Short mmCIF file of C-alpha atoms in Angstrom, two decimals:
data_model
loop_
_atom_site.label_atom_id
_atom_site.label_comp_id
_atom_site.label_asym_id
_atom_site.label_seq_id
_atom_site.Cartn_x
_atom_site.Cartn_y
_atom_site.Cartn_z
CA UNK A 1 103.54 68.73 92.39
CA UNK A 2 103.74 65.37 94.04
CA UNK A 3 102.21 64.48 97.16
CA UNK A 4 103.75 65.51 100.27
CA UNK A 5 105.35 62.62 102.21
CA UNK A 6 105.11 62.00 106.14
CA UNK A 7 107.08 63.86 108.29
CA UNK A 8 108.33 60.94 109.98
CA UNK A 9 110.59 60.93 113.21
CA UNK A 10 114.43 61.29 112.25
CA UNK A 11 117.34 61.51 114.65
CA UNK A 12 118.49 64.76 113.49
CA UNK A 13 115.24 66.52 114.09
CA UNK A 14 115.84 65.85 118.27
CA UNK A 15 120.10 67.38 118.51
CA UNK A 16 119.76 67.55 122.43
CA UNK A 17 119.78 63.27 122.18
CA UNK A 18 116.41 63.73 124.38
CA UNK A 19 113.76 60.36 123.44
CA UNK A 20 110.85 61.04 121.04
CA UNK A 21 108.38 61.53 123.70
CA UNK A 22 104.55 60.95 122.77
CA UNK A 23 103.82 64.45 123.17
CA UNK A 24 105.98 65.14 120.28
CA UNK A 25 104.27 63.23 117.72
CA UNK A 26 101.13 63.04 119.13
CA UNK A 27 98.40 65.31 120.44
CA UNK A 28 98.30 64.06 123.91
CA UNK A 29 99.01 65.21 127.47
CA UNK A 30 99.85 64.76 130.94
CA UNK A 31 102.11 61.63 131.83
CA UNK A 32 101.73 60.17 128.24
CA UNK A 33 102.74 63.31 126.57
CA UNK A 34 106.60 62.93 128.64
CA UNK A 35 106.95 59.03 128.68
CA UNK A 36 109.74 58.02 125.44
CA UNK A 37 108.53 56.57 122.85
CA UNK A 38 109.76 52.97 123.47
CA UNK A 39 109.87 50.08 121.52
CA UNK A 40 107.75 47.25 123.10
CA UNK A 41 105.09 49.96 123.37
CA UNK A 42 105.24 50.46 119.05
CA UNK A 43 105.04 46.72 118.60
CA UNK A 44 101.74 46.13 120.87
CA UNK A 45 100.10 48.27 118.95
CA UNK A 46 101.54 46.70 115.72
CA UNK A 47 100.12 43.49 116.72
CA UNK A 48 97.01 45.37 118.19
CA UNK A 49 96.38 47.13 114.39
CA UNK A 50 97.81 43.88 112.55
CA UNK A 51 94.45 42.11 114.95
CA UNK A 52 91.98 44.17 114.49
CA UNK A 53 92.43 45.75 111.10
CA UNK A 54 94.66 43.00 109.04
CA UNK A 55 97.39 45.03 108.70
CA UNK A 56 99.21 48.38 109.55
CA UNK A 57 98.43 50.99 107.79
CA UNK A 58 100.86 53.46 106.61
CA UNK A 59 100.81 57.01 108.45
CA UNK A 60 98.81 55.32 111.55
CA UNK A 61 99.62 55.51 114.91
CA UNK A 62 101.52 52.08 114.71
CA UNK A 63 103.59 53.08 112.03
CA UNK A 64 104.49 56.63 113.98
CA UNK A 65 105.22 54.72 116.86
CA UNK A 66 107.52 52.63 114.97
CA UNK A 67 109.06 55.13 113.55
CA UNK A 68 110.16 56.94 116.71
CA UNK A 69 111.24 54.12 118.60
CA UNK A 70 113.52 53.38 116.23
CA UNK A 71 114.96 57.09 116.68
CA UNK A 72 115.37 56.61 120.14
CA UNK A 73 117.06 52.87 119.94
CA UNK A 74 119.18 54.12 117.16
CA UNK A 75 120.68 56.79 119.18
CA UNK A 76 120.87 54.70 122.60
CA UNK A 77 117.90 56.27 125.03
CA UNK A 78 116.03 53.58 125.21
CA UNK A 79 116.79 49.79 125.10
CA UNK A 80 115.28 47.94 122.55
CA UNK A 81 113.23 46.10 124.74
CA UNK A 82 112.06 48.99 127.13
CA UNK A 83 108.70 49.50 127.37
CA UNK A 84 106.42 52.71 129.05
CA UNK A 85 104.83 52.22 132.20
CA UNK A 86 101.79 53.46 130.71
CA UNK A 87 101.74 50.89 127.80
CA UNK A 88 102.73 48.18 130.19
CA UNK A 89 100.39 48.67 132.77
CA UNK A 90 97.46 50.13 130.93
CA UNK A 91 97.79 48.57 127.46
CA UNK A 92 97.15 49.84 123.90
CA UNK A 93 93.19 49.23 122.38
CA UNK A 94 91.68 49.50 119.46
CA UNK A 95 88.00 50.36 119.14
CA UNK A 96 85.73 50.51 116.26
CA UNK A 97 82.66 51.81 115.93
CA UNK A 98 79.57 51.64 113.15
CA UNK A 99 78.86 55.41 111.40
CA UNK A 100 77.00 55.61 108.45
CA UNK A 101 78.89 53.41 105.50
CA UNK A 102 82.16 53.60 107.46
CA UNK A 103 84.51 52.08 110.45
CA UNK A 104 85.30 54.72 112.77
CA UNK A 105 88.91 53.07 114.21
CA UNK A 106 90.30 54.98 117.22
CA UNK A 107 93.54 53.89 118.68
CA UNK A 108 94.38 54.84 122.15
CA UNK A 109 97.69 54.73 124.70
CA UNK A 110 96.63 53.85 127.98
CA UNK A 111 93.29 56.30 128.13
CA UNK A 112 94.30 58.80 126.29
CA UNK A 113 93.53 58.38 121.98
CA UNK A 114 96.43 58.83 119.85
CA UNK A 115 94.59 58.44 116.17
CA UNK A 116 91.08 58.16 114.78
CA UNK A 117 90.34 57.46 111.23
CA UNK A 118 87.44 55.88 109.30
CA UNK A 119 88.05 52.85 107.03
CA UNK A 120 85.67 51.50 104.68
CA UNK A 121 83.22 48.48 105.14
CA UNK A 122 84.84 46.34 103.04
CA UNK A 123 86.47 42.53 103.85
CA UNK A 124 90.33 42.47 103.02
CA UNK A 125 89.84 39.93 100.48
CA UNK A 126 88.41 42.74 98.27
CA UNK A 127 88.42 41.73 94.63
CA UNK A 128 88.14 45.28 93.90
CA UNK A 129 88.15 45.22 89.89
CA UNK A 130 84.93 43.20 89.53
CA UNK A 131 82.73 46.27 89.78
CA UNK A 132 79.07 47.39 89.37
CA UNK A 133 78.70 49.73 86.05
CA UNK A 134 76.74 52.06 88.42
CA UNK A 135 79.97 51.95 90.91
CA UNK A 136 80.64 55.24 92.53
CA UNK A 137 83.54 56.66 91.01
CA UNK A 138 86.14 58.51 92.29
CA UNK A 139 85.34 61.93 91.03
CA UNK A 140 82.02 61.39 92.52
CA UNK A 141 83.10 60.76 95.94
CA UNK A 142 85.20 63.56 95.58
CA UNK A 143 82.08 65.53 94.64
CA UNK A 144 80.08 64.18 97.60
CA UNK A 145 82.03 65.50 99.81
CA UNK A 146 82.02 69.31 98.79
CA UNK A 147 78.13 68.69 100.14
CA UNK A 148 78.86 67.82 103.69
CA UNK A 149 79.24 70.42 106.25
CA UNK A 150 83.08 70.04 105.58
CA UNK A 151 82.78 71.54 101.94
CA UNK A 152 82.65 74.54 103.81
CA UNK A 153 85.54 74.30 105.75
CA UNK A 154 88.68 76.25 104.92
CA UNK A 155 90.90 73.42 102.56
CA UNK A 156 94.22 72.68 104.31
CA UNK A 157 97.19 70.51 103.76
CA UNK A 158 95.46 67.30 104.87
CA UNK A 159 92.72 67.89 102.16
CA UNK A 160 95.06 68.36 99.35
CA UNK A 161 97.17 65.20 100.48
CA UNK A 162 93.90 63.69 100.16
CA UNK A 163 92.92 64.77 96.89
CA UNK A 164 96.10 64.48 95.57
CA UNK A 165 96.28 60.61 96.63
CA UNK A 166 92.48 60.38 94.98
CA UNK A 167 94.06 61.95 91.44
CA UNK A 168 96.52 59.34 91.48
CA UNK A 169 94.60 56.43 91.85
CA UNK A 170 92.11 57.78 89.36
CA UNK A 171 94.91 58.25 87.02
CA UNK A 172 96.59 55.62 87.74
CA UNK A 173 100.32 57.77 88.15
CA UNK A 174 102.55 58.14 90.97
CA UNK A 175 102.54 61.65 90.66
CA UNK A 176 100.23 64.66 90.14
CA UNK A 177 99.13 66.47 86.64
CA UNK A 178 100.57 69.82 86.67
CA UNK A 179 97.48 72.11 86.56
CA UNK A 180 95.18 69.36 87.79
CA UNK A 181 92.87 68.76 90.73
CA UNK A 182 95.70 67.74 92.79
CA UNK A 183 98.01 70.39 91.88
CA UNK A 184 94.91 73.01 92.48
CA UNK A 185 94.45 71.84 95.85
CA UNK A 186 98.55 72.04 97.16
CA UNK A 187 98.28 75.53 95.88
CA UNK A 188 95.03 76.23 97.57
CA UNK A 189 96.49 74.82 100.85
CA UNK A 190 99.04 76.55 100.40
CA UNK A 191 97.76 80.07 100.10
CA UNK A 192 95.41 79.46 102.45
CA UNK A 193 97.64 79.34 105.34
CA UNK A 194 99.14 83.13 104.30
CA UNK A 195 95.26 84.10 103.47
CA UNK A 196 92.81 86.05 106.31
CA UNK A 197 90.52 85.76 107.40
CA UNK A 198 88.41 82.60 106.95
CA UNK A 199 86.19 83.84 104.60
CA UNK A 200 88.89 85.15 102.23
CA UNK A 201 90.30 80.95 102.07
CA UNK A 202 89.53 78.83 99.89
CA UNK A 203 86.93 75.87 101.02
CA UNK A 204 87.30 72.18 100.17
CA UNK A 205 84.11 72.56 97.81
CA UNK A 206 85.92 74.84 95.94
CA UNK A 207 88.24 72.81 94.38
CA UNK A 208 85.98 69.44 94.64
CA UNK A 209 83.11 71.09 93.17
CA UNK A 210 83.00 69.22 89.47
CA UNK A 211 86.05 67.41 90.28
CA UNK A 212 84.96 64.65 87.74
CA UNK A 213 85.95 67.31 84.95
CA UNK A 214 88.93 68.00 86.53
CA UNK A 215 90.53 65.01 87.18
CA UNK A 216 92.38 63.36 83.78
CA UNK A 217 91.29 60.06 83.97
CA UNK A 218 88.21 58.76 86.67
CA UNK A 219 87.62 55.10 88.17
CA UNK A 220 84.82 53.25 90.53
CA UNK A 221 86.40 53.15 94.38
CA UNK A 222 87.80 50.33 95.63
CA UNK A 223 88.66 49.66 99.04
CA UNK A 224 92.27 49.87 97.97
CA UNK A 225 91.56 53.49 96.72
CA UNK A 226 90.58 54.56 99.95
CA UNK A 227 92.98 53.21 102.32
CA UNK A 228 95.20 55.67 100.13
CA UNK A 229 93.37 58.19 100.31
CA UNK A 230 92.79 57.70 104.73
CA UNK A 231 96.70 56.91 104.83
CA UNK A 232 97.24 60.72 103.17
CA UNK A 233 94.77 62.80 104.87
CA UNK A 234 95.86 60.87 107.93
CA UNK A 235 99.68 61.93 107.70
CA UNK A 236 99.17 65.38 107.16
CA UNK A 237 97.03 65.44 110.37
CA UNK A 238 98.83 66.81 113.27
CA UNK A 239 95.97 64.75 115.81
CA UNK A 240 95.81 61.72 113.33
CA UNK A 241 92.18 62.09 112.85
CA UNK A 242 90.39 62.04 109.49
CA UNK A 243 87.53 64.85 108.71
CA UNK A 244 84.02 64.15 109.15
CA UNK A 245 82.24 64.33 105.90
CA UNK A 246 86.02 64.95 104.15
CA UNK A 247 87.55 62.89 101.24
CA UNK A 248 88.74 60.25 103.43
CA UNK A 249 85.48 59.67 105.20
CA UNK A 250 83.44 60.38 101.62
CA UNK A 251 85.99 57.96 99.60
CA UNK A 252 85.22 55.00 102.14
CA UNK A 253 81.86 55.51 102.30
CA UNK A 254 81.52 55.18 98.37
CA UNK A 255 84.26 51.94 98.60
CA UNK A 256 81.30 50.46 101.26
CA UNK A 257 79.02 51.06 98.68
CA UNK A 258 80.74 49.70 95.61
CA UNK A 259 81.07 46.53 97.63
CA UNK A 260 77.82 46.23 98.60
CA UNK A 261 76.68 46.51 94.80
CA UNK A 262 78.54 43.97 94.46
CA UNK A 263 76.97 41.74 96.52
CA UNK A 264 73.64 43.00 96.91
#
């Protein structure tokens, strides 16, 4: 099974021609939550991610924002040059803070935060392929992270996406191996949601427990692997923010490491 794709904004999802309001794509509330989604507002925090990270990641906040502006331009409720009181007069920000191995980024509308996700400690220019024979691999990071308090945690869609985008970099293939990791952690997303109660589901560790057997092919982490693996758990998030402890946070904590092998 292949991974599952954002659910981005599309005109036909909104018949009544009413704007793609924050509150729909976001989980936000008050004033933001029913102020359209307007163009000038998706481009500030383009430029805003394009500043402070080097680019725009796919699945973040930017690229949502994007997305739905276009929506609402395409189908004439908002001009294309229109932008929220709330993004004019309060701005967008980006703020990044120091946890462990990892960049926490959280992106915010006016006060209210719109997406928080951890990146890796890595510079852009990356070389990536000139690692240390003792690099962490990606099987291992996947393994790490059935040891943090998330390993416990009933595995949902945003896990699989995640470990599905892992298997594919490890592999090396744009798709999934039928019967492997990836494909046993869709199903186990799946059934979880028709599954009760808690302790019936199953839990990340579960399926990440030994995942180095599992996968069909293994590799160290590069920084490139886990801005893949943030960008999928990050879609399949309905408030944008990656898991503590989870394969996204685990995968860029063992890219910050790789690097610093490197140059250590």
């Amino acid at each position: 099974m292949s991974q599952e794709q954002p659910q981005r904004p599309r005109a036909d999802q909104f018949p009544e021609q009413q704007p793609i309001k924050y509150g729909d794509v976001f989980n936000v509330s008050g004033e933001l939550a029913s102020q359209p989604i307007k163009p000038r507002d998706a481009a500030l925090m383009q430029a805003t991610e394009n500043q402070t990270l080097g680019q725009t990641q796919r699945g973040s906040p930017a690229s949502v924002m994007q997305s739905a502006a276009a929506v609402n331009t395409a189908t004439g409720l908002v001009h294309r040059h229109d932008i929220s009181d709330i993004a004019k007069n309060q701005g967008v920000s980006i703020s990044e803070t120091k946890v462990g191995g990892n960049r926490v980024i959280t992106e915010s509308v006016g006060s209210q935060v719109v997406g928080q996700f951890v990146e890796p400690d890595v510079p852009m220019n990356d070389p990536g392929l000139v690692l240390d024979k003792d690099a962490i691999t990606i099987g291992e990071a996947l393994e790490a992270s059935a040891l943090t308090p998330a390993g416990d945690k009933p595995l949902d869609q945003s896990d699989a996406a995640a470990i599905q985008a892992a298997e594919m970099r490890a592999t090396g293939k744009n798709q999934t191996e039928p019967g492997g990791l990836g494909a046993i952690a869709q199903s186990a997303a799946t059934r979880n949601t028709r599954t009760m109660p808690d302790l019936q589901k199953t839990t990340l560790a579960d399926v990440v427990t030994g995942a180095r057997e599992k996968l069909g092919a293994d590799k160290a982490v590069t920084r490139e692997d886990a801005e893949g693996v943030i960008g999928a758990e990050l879609r399949n998030k309905a408030d944008m923010r990656t898991t503590s402890g989870g394969v996204a946070a685990t995968m860029a904590a063992a890219a910050t490491l790789n690097q610093n092998k490197m140059i250590g």
